[in-house]
Coordinates of N, CA, C and O in Angstrom, one line a residue:
M1 N -0.9 15.4 -0.8 CA 0.6 14.6 -0.3 C 0.1 13.7 0.0 O 0.3 13.5 0.8
S2 N -0.1 12.3 -0.6 CA 0.4 11.4 0.6 C 1.6 11.3 0.6 O 2.6 11.5 0.2
E3 N 1.9 10.5 1.5 CA 2.8 9.2 2.0 C 4.1 9.1 1.0 O 5.2 9.5 0.9
R4 N 2.9 8.7 0.8 CA 3.8 7.4 -0.6 C 4.6 8.3 -1.5 O 5.2 7.8 -2.1
D5 N 4.1 9.7 -2.3 CA 4.4 10.2 -2.6 C 5.4 10.7 -2.6 O 6.3 11.3 -3.6
R6 N 6.9 10.0 -1.6 CA 7.7 10.1 -0.9 C 8.9 9.3 -2.1 O 10.1 9.6 -1.1
F7 N 8.5 8.6 -2.0 CA 9.6 7.3 -2.0 C 9.1 7.0 -3.4 O 8.1 7.2 -3.9
D8 N 10.6 6.5 -3.9 CA 10.2 6.3 -5.8 C 9.1 4.5 -5.8 O 9.2 4.3 -4.1
D9 N 9.2 4.1 -6.5 CA 8.3 2.7 -6.3 C 9.0 1.2 -5.7 O 8.5 0.9 -4.8
D10 N 10.4 2.0 -6.0 CA 11.4 0.6 -5.1 C 11.3 0.3 -3.7 O 10.8 -0.3 -3.2
S11 N 11.8 1.6 -3.4 CA 11.4 2.0 -1.9 C 9.7 1.8 -1.0 O 10.4 1.0 -0.3
W12 N 9.0 2.0 -2.0 CA 8.4 2.2 -1.4 C 7.4 0.7 -1.1 O 6.3 -0.2 -0.7
R13 N 7.3 0.1 -2.0 CA 7.2 -1.3 -2.8 C 8.2 -2.5 -1.1 O 7.8 -2.6 -0.3
S14 N 9.8 -2.0 -1.3 CA 10.2 -2.4 -0.2 C 9.5 -2.7 1.8 O 9.1 -3.2 2.3
L15 N 8.8 -1.6 1.5 CA 8.3 -1.0 2.5 C 6.7 -1.6 2.8 O 6.1 -2.2 3.9
A16 N 6.2 -1.9 1.9 CA 4.7 -2.3 2.2 C 4.5 -4.1 1.7 O 4.0 -4.3 2.7
E17 N 5.8 -4.5 1.6 CA 6.2 -5.7 1.9 C 6.5 -6.2 3.2 O 6.9 -7.4 2.6
A18 N 7.3 -5.0 3.7 CA 8.0 -5.4 4.8 C 6.8 -6.8 6.3 O 7.3 -7.0 6.2
P19 N 5.9 -5.5 6.1 CA 4.7 -7.2 7.0 C 4.4 -8.1 6.6 O 4.7 -9.0 7.2
Y20 N 4.6 -8.6 5.1 CA 3.5 -9.5 4.4 C 5.8 -10.7 4.7 O 5.1 -11.5 5.7
F21 N 6.6 -9.9 4.8 CA 7.6 -10.3 5.2 C 8.2 -11.0 6.2 O 9.1 -12.5 6.5
A22 N 8.3 -10.0 7.5 CA 7.5 -11.0 8.8 C 6.6 -11.5 9.4 O 7.4 -12.1 9.4
V23 N 5.7 -11.2 8.7 CA 5.2 -12.5 8.9 C 5.8 -14.5 8.4 O 5.3 -15.1 9.0
M24 N 5.8 -13.8 7.3 CA 6.2 -15.2 6.7 C 6.8 -15.8 7.6 O 7.9 -16.8 7.8
A25 N 8.4 -14.7 8.5 CA 9.6 -15.3 9.1 C 8.7 -15.9 9.9 O 9.9 -16.7 10.7
M26 N 7.9 -15.6 10.7 CA 7.0 -15.6 12.4 C 6.8 -17.0 11.5 O 6.6 -17.4 13.0
L27 N 5.4 -17.2 10.3 CA 5.2 -17.9 10.4 C 6.1 -19.6 10.4 O 5.9 -21.0 10.5
S28 N 7.1 -19.3 10.3 CA 8.5 -20.1 9.6 C 8.6 -20.6 11.4 O 9.7 -22.0 11.1
T29 N 9.3 -20.3 12.3 CA 9.6 -20.8 13.7 C 8.1 -21.5 14.1 O 8.7 -21.9 15.3
G30 N 6.7 -21.4 13.6 CA 6.1 -21.5 14.6 C 5.6 -23.1 14.3 O 5.6 -23.4 13.1
N31 N 4.9 -23.3 14.7 CA 3.8 -24.6 15.0 C 2.5 -24.7 15.2 O 2.2 -25.8 16.7
A32 N 1.9 -23.8 15.1 CA 0.3 -23.6 15.6 C -0.7 -24.3 14.5 O -1.9 -25.2 15.1
G33 N -0.2 -25.7 14.2 CA -1.3 -26.6 12.7 C -2.6 -25.9 13.0 O -1.8 -24.0 12.0
P34 N -3.3 -26.1 11.6 CA -3.9 -25.5 10.4 C -5.0 -24.6 11.1 O -4.8 -23.1 10.2
I35 N -5.5 -25.0 11.8 CA -6.3 -24.3 12.8 C -5.5 -23.3 13.3 O -5.6 -21.7 12.8
G36 N -4.2 -23.3 13.7 CA -3.9 -22.3 14.0 C -3.0 -21.1 13.5 O -2.8 -20.0 13.1
L37 N -2.9 -21.3 12.8 CA -1.8 -21.5 11.2 C -3.1 -20.0 11.1 O -2.5 -18.8 10.1
F38 N -4.5 -20.5 10.6 CA -5.0 -19.7 10.2 C -5.6 -18.7 11.4 O -5.7 -16.7 10.4
K39 N -5.6 -18.7 12.2 CA -5.8 -17.2 13.1 C -4.5 -17.0 13.4 O -4.3 -15.4 13.8
E40 N -2.9 -17.3 13.1 CA -2.1 -16.5 12.7 C -2.4 -15.1 11.8 O -1.9 -14.1 12.2
V41 N -2.3 -16.2 10.9 CA -2.5 -14.8 9.7 C -3.7 -13.9 9.8 O -3.8 -12.7 9.2
R42 N -5.1 -13.9 10.5 CA -5.6 -13.4 11.1 C -5.2 -11.9 11.2 O -5.3 -11.6 11.3
A43 N -4.1 -12.5 12.7 CA -3.9 -11.4 13.6 C -3.2 -10.9 12.6 O -3.1 -9.6 13.0
A44 N -2.2 -11.3 11.9 CA -1.5 -10.8 10.9 C -2.5 -9.2 10.1 O -2.2 -8.1 10.1
G45 N -2.8 -9.7 9.9 CA -5.1 -8.6 8.6 C -4.9 -8.3 9.5 O -4.1 -6.7 9.3
K46 N -5.6 -7.8 11.0 CA -5.7 -7.4 11.9 C -4.9 -6.2 12.2 O -5.1 -4.8 12.1
A47 N -3.6 -5.9 13.1 CA -2.2 -5.7 13.6 C -2.3 -4.6 12.3 O -1.4 -3.6 12.1
T48 N -2.1 -5.4 11.2 CA -1.5 -5.1 9.6 C -2.3 -3.9 9.1 O -2.3 -2.2 8.8
K49 N -4.7 -3.9 9.7 CA -5.1 -2.6 9.0 C -5.7 -2.4 10.1 O -6.1 -0.7 9.9
H50 N -5.2 -2.0 11.8 CA -5.5 -1.6 12.9 C -4.0 -1.6 13.4 O -3.5 -1.9 14.1
P51 N -2.7 -0.4 13.0 CA -2.0 -0.4 14.0 C -2.0 1.1 14.6 O -2.7 1.7 14.9
K52 N -0.5 0.4 15.9 CA -1.0 1.5 16.9 C -0.6 3.2 16.6 O -1.1 4.0 17.1
D53 N 0.9 3.4 15.6 CA 0.5 4.7 15.2 C -0.1 5.0 14.1 O -0.1 4.6 14.1
G54 N -1.0 6.4 15.0 CA -1.6 6.6 13.3 C -0.9 7.8 12.7 O -1.7 8.7 12.5
S55 N 0.2 8.3 13.2 CA 1.1 8.8 12.0 C 0.7 8.6 10.6 O 0.2 7.3 10.2
A56 N 0.6 10.2 9.2 CA -0.2 9.6 8.0 C 0.9 8.7 7.1 O 0.6 7.3 7.0
L57 N 2.6 8.3 7.6 CA 2.9 7.5 6.9 C 2.6 6.1 7.8 O 2.6 5.5 6.3
I58 N 2.5 6.1 9.0 CA 1.8 4.8 9.2 C 0.3 4.0 8.2 O 0.4 3.3 8.1
R59 N -0.1 5.1 8.3 CA -2.0 4.6 7.4 C -1.5 4.2 6.4 O -2.6 4.1 5.6
D60 N -1.4 5.5 5.7 CA -0.8 5.7 4.3 C -0.3 3.8 4.3 O 0.2 3.0 3.4
L61 N 1.0 3.6 4.9 CA 1.6 2.4 4.7 C 0.4 1.1 5.0 O 0.7 -0.5 4.4
S62 N -0.7 0.7 6.0 CA -1.4 -0.2 6.3 C -1.6 -0.6 5.2 O -2.3 -1.9 5.4
A63 N -2.2 1.0 4.8 CA -3.1 0.5 3.7 C -2.3 -0.5 2.4 O -3.8 -1.8 2.1
A64 N -1.6 0.1 2.0 CA -0.9 -0.2 1.0 C -0.6 -2.1 0.8 O -0.5 -2.5 0.6
A65 N 0.4 -1.5 2.4 CA 0.8 -3.2 2.8 C -0.4 -4.8 2.8 O -0.7 -5.2 3.2
G66 N -1.8 -3.9 3.5 CA -3.2 -4.5 3.6 C -3.7 -4.5 2.4 O -4.9 -5.6 2.5
S67 N -3.2 -4.7 1.3 CA -3.8 -4.7 0.1 C -3.5 -5.5 -0.3 O -2.5 -6.3 -0.4
S68 N -4.9 -7.0 -1.2 CA -4.8 -7.2 -1.9 C -4.2 -7.5 -3.1 O -2.8 -8.7 -3.6
K69 N -3.5 -6.2 -3.7 CA -2.5 -6.0 -4.9 C -0.7 -5.8 -4.1 O -0.5 -7.5 -5.2
V70 N -1.0 -5.6 -2.6 CA 0.9 -6.7 -2.6 C 1.0 -7.6 -2.0 O 2.0 -8.6 -2.5
Q71 N -0.1 -8.0 -1.3 CA -0.3 -9.7 -2.0 C -0.3 -10.4 -3.0 O 0.6 -11.3 -2.7
R72 N -0.8 -9.8 -3.7 CA -1.0 -10.7 -5.2 C 0.8 -10.8 -5.5 O 0.9 -11.2 -6.4
E73 N 1.2 -9.4 -5.3 CA 2.5 -8.9 -6.6 C 3.0 -9.9 -5.5 O 4.3 -10.3 -6.5
V74 N 3.5 -10.0 -4.7 CA 4.6 -10.4 -3.4 C 4.4 -12.3 -3.9 O 5.4 -13.5 -3.8
Q75 N 3.4 -12.9 -3.3 CA 2.5 -13.9 -4.1 C 3.3 -14.7 -5.3 O 3.6 -15.5 -5.7
G76 N 3.2 -13.6 -6.1 CA 3.2 -14.5 -7.7 C 5.6 -13.5 -7.8 O 5.4 -14.6 -9.1
R77 N 5.6 -13.8 -6.8 CA 7.3 -13.4 -7.2 C 7.9 -14.5 -6.3 O 8.7 -14.9 -6.3
V78 N 6.8 -14.8 -5.1 CA 7.7 -16.3 -4.2 C 7.3 -16.8 -4.6 O 7.8 -18.0 -3.7
G79 N 6.2 -17.3 -4.8 CA 4.6 -18.0 -5.0 C 4.3 -18.9 -3.7 O 4.8 -18.3 -2.3
S80 N 4.2 -20.2 -3.5 CA 4.4 -20.8 -2.0 C 5.3 -21.3 -1.5 O 5.2 -22.4 -1.6
P81 N 5.5 -20.5 -0.1 CA 7.3 -21.4 0.1 C 6.6 -22.6 1.3 O 5.5 -22.6 1.6
S82 N 7.0 -23.3 1.0 CA 7.0 -24.4 1.8 C 7.6 -23.3 3.5 O 8.0 -22.5 3.6
K83 N 7.5 -24.8 4.4 CA 7.9 -24.1 6.3 C 9.4 -23.9 5.7 O 9.8 -23.1 6.1
D84 N 9.8 -24.2 5.2 CA 11.8 -24.8 5.6 C 12.2 -24.0 4.5 O 13.9 -23.3 5.2
E85 N 11.1 -23.3 3.7 CA 11.9 -22.2 3.0 C 11.5 -20.9 3.6 O 11.5 -19.6 2.5
M86 N 10.6 -20.6 3.8 CA 10.0 -19.0 3.8 C 11.2 -18.0 4.8 O 11.1 -17.1 4.6
L87 N 11.4 -18.6 5.6 CA 13.1 -18.3 6.7 C 13.7 -17.3 4.6 O 13.9 -15.7 5.2
P88 N 14.6 -18.2 4.6 CA 14.9 -17.7 3.5 C 14.1 -16.6 1.8 O 15.1 -16.0 2.0
T89 N 12.7 -17.2 2.6 CA 12.4 -15.5 0.5 C 12.3 -14.5 1.7 O 12.8 -14.1 1.3
A90 N 11.8 -15.2 3.1 CA 11.4 -13.5 4.1 C 12.3 -12.7 4.2 O 12.3 -11.1 4.0
M91 N 13.8 -13.0 4.3 CA 14.8 -12.4 4.1 C 15.3 -11.4 3.9 O 15.7 -10.3 3.9
P92 N 15.5 -11.6 2.3 CA 15.6 -10.3 1.8 C 14.4 -9.7 1.3 O 15.1 -8.3 1.3
G93 N 13.8 -9.2 1.5 CA 12.8 -8.9 2.1 C 12.5 -8.2 2.7 O 12.9 -6.2 2.5
L94 N 13.0 -8.6 3.9 CA 13.5 -7.7 5.1 C 14.1 -6.5 4.8 O 14.7 -5.4 5.8
H95 N 15.5 -7.1 4.4 CA 16.6 -6.6 4.6 C 16.5 -5.2 3.0 O 16.7 -4.1 2.9
A96 N 15.6 -4.9 2.1 CA 15.2 -4.2 1.4 C 14.6 -3.3 1.9 O 14.8 -1.9 2.2
A97 N 13.5 -3.8 2.7 CA 13.0 -3.0 3.6 C 13.9 -2.3 4.3 O 13.7 -0.8 4.8
A98 N 14.6 -2.4 4.9 CA 16.1 -2.2 6.0 C 16.7 -1.1 5.0 O 17.4 0.3 5.5
K99 N 16.9 -1.3 3.7 CA 17.3 0.4 3.0 C 16.9 1.7 3.3 O 17.0 2.5 3.1
T100 N 15.6 0.8 2.9 CA 14.8 1.7 3.0 C 14.8 2.7 4.1 O 15.1 4.0 4.2
I101 N 14.2 1.9 4.8 CA 14.6 2.9 5.9 C 15.4 3.1 7.1 O 15.1 4.6 7.4
A102 N 17.0 3.2 6.7 CA 17.7 3.6 7.2 C 18.1 5.4 6.7 O 18.7 5.7 7.3
T103 N 16.9 5.4 5.0 CA 16.8 6.5 4.4 C 15.5 7.9 5.3 O 16.1 9.1 5.0
L104 N 15.2 7.2 6.4 CA 14.0 7.8 7.2 C 14.6 8.9 8.4 O 15.6 8.0 8.7
P105 N 14.1 9.2 8.6 CA 14.0 10.1 9.5 C 14.2 9.5 10.8 O 12.9 8.4 10.6
P106 N 14.8 9.5 12.4 CA 14.5 8.5 12.9 C 13.3 8.6 13.7 O 13.0 7.5 14.0
D107 N 12.7 9.2 14.1 CA 10.7 9.2 14.8 C 10.3 8.3 13.5 O 9.7 7.3 13.2
E108 N 10.8 8.7 12.7 CA 9.9 7.6 11.2 C 10.9 6.2 11.2 O 9.3 5.7 10.8
A109 N 11.8 5.7 11.5 CA 12.7 5.0 11.1 C 11.8 3.7 12.0 O 11.6 2.6 11.1
D110 N 11.6 4.4 13.4 CA 11.2 4.1 14.2 C 10.6 3.5 14.2 O 9.1 2.4 14.4
A111 N 8.2 4.1 14.5 CA 7.8 4.3 13.6 C 7.2 2.9 12.6 O 6.6 2.0 13.2
V112 N 8.0 2.5 11.4 CA 8.1 1.7 10.2 C 8.5 0.6 11.7 O 7.7 -0.2 10.8
V113 N 9.3 0.8 12.4 CA 10.1 -0.4 12.2 C 8.8 -1.0 13.0 O 8.1 -2.2 13.2
G114 N 8.2 -0.3 14.2 CA 7.4 -0.7 15.5 C 6.0 -1.4 14.3 O 5.7 -1.9 15.0
F115 N 5.9 -0.9 13.3 CA 4.4 -1.5 12.8 C 5.1 -2.7 12.6 O 4.1 -3.5 12.1
V116 N 6.0 -3.0 11.7 CA 6.3 -4.5 11.2 C 6.5 -5.3 12.5 O 6.3 -5.8 12.6
V117 N 7.1 -4.9 13.2 CA 7.3 -5.8 15.0 C 5.2 -6.1 14.9 O 5.4 -7.0 15.5
D118 N 5.1 -4.9 15.3 CA 3.8 -5.4 16.0 C 3.1 -6.7 15.0 O 2.2 -6.8 16.2
V119 N 3.0 -6.3 13.7 CA 2.4 -7.2 13.4 C 2.2 -8.5 13.2 O 2.3 -9.9 13.3
S120 N 4.0 -8.5 12.8 CA 5.0 -9.6 13.7 C 4.4 -10.8 15.4 O 4.5 -12.0 14.9
R121 N 4.8 -9.9 16.3 CA 4.0 -9.7 17.3 C 2.4 -10.3 17.4 O 2.0 -11.0 18.3
A122 N 1.6 -9.5 17.1 CA 0.2 -10.5 17.0 C 0.3 -12.2 16.5 O -0.6 -12.6 17.0
V123 N 0.9 -11.8 15.3 CA 1.1 -13.7 14.8 C 1.6 -14.5 15.9 O 1.1 -15.4 16.5
A124 N 2.9 -13.7 17.0 CA 3.1 -14.8 18.0 C 1.8 -14.8 18.9 O 1.8 -16.0 20.0
E125 N 1.2 -13.6 19.4 CA 0.7 -13.9 20.8 C -1.2 -14.1 19.6 O -1.4 -14.8 20.6
A126 N -1.1 -14.8 18.6 CA -2.2 -14.7 18.2 C -2.3 -16.8 19.1 O -4.2 -17.1 19.3
V127 N -2.1 -17.1 19.8 CA -2.1 -19.1 19.4 C -0.6 -19.2 19.9 O 0.2 -19.1 19.2
A128 N -0.8 -20.3 21.0 CA 0.6 -20.9 21.8 C 0.8 -21.6 20.4 O -0.8 -22.1 20.6
D129 N 1.7 -22.7 19.9 CA 2.5 -23.3 19.8 C 2.3 -24.5 19.8 O 1.9 -24.9 22.0
K130 N 1.7 -26.1 19.5 CA 1.7 -27.1 20.4 C 2.7 -27.9 21.3 O 4.4 -26.9 20.7
G131 N 1.9 -28.0 22.1 CA 3.8 -28.5 23.5 C 4.0 -26.8 24.2 O 4.6 -27.4 24.5
E132 N 3.9 -25.8 23.6 CA 4.2 -25.4 24.2 C 3.1 -24.3 25.9 O 2.0 -24.3 25.4
S133 N 3.7 -24.1 26.6 CA 2.6 -23.6 27.9 C 2.9 -22.8 28.6 O 1.2 -21.5 27.9
E134 N 3.8 -21.0 27.1 CA 3.9 -19.5 27.0 C 3.0 -20.0 25.6 O 3.0 -20.0 24.8
K135 N 2.3 -18.5 25.7 CA 1.4 -17.9 24.2 C 3.0 -17.6 23.7 O 2.2 -17.6 21.7
V136 N 3.5 -16.8 23.7 CA 4.8 -16.8 22.3 C 5.9 -17.3 22.9 O 6.8 -17.4 23.9
S137 N 6.9 -18.5 21.9 CA 7.3 -19.1 22.8 C 9.1 -18.6 22.6 O 9.0 -17.5 21.7
A138 N 10.0 -19.2 22.8 CA 11.5 -18.4 23.0 C 11.7 -18.5 21.7 O 11.8 -17.6 21.1
A139 N 11.5 -19.8 20.6 CA 12.0 -19.4 19.1 C 11.5 -17.6 18.5 O 11.7 -17.0 17.5
E140 N 10.1 -18.1 18.3 CA 8.8 -16.8 17.8 C 9.9 -15.3 19.0 O 9.8 -14.1 18.2
E141 N 10.2 -15.4 19.6 CA 10.8 -14.2 20.8 C 12.1 -13.7 20.0 O 12.3 -12.9 19.5
D142 N 12.8 -14.7 20.0 CA 14.0 -15.1 18.6 C 13.5 -14.3 17.4 O 14.1 -13.9 17.1
M143 N 12.4 -14.3 16.4 CA 12.6 -13.9 15.1 C 12.1 -13.1 15.4 O 12.0 -12.3 14.7
L144 N 11.3 -12.2 16.6 CA 10.5 -10.9 16.7 C 12.0 -10.2 16.8 O 12.1 -9.5 16.1
Q145 N 12.8 -10.9 18.0 CA 14.4 -9.9 18.0 C 15.1 -9.5 16.1 O 15.7 -8.9 16.0
T146 N 15.2 -10.4 15.6 CA 15.4 -10.9 14.6 C 15.3 -10.5 13.4 O 15.7 -9.5 12.2
I147 N 13.8 -9.9 13.4 CA 13.3 -9.5 12.8 C 13.2 -7.5 12.9 O 13.4 -7.4 12.0
E148 N 13.4 -7.1 14.2 CA 13.4 -5.5 14.6 C 15.1 -5.5 14.1 O 15.4 -4.7 13.3
N149 N 16.3 -7.0 14.2 CA 17.3 -5.9 14.0 C 17.8 -6.3 12.0 O 18.4 -5.0 12.3
T150 N 16.5 -6.9 11.6 CA 17.1 -6.3 10.1 C 17.0 -5.3 10.1 O 17.6 -5.2 9.2
L151 N 14.9 -5.2 10.0 CA 14.6 -3.6 9.8 C 15.8 -2.9 10.6 O 15.5 -1.3 9.6
R152 N 17.1 -2.3 12.5 CA 17.4 -1.9 11.8 C 19.2 -1.6 11.3 O 19.7 -0.2 11.6
S153 N 19.2 -3.0 9.8 CA 20.3 -3.4 9.7 C 20.9 -1.9 8.7 O 22.3 -2.2 8.4
G154 N 20.4 -1.4 8.7 CA 20.0 -0.2 6.9 C 20.4 -1.3 6.5 O 21.6 -0.8 5.2

């Protein structure tokens, strides 16, 4: 039995889509330019496919979140929002994931939140925004905290 089998379709979808929406939220804060954007998206893909946590739940979630099927489904529903539309588009998806995360045992909830935050942090660390001396800007740190708080809000 896979970890996916423990969840109904909507709950699993909310977890599998959470990294996508977190990346969208992170991209809304950055000012990396086209090449930087490419590097950020590439870093997100790498972090999604190679999670730090090796638990069965995170392995299955990583596989689902990194699949082109999930990406196509989200893009089919939300389209390609402009930078200004990214955060308002991403937040409902993060809130949906938070509701599912709230039903998990604490150790699994922490693992899922950690996975999504790790993917988000990979975006922030991929490239310094234009005009920033630090690799992770204050705005990106704030967004990382917002993502984590949202996912823990249940």
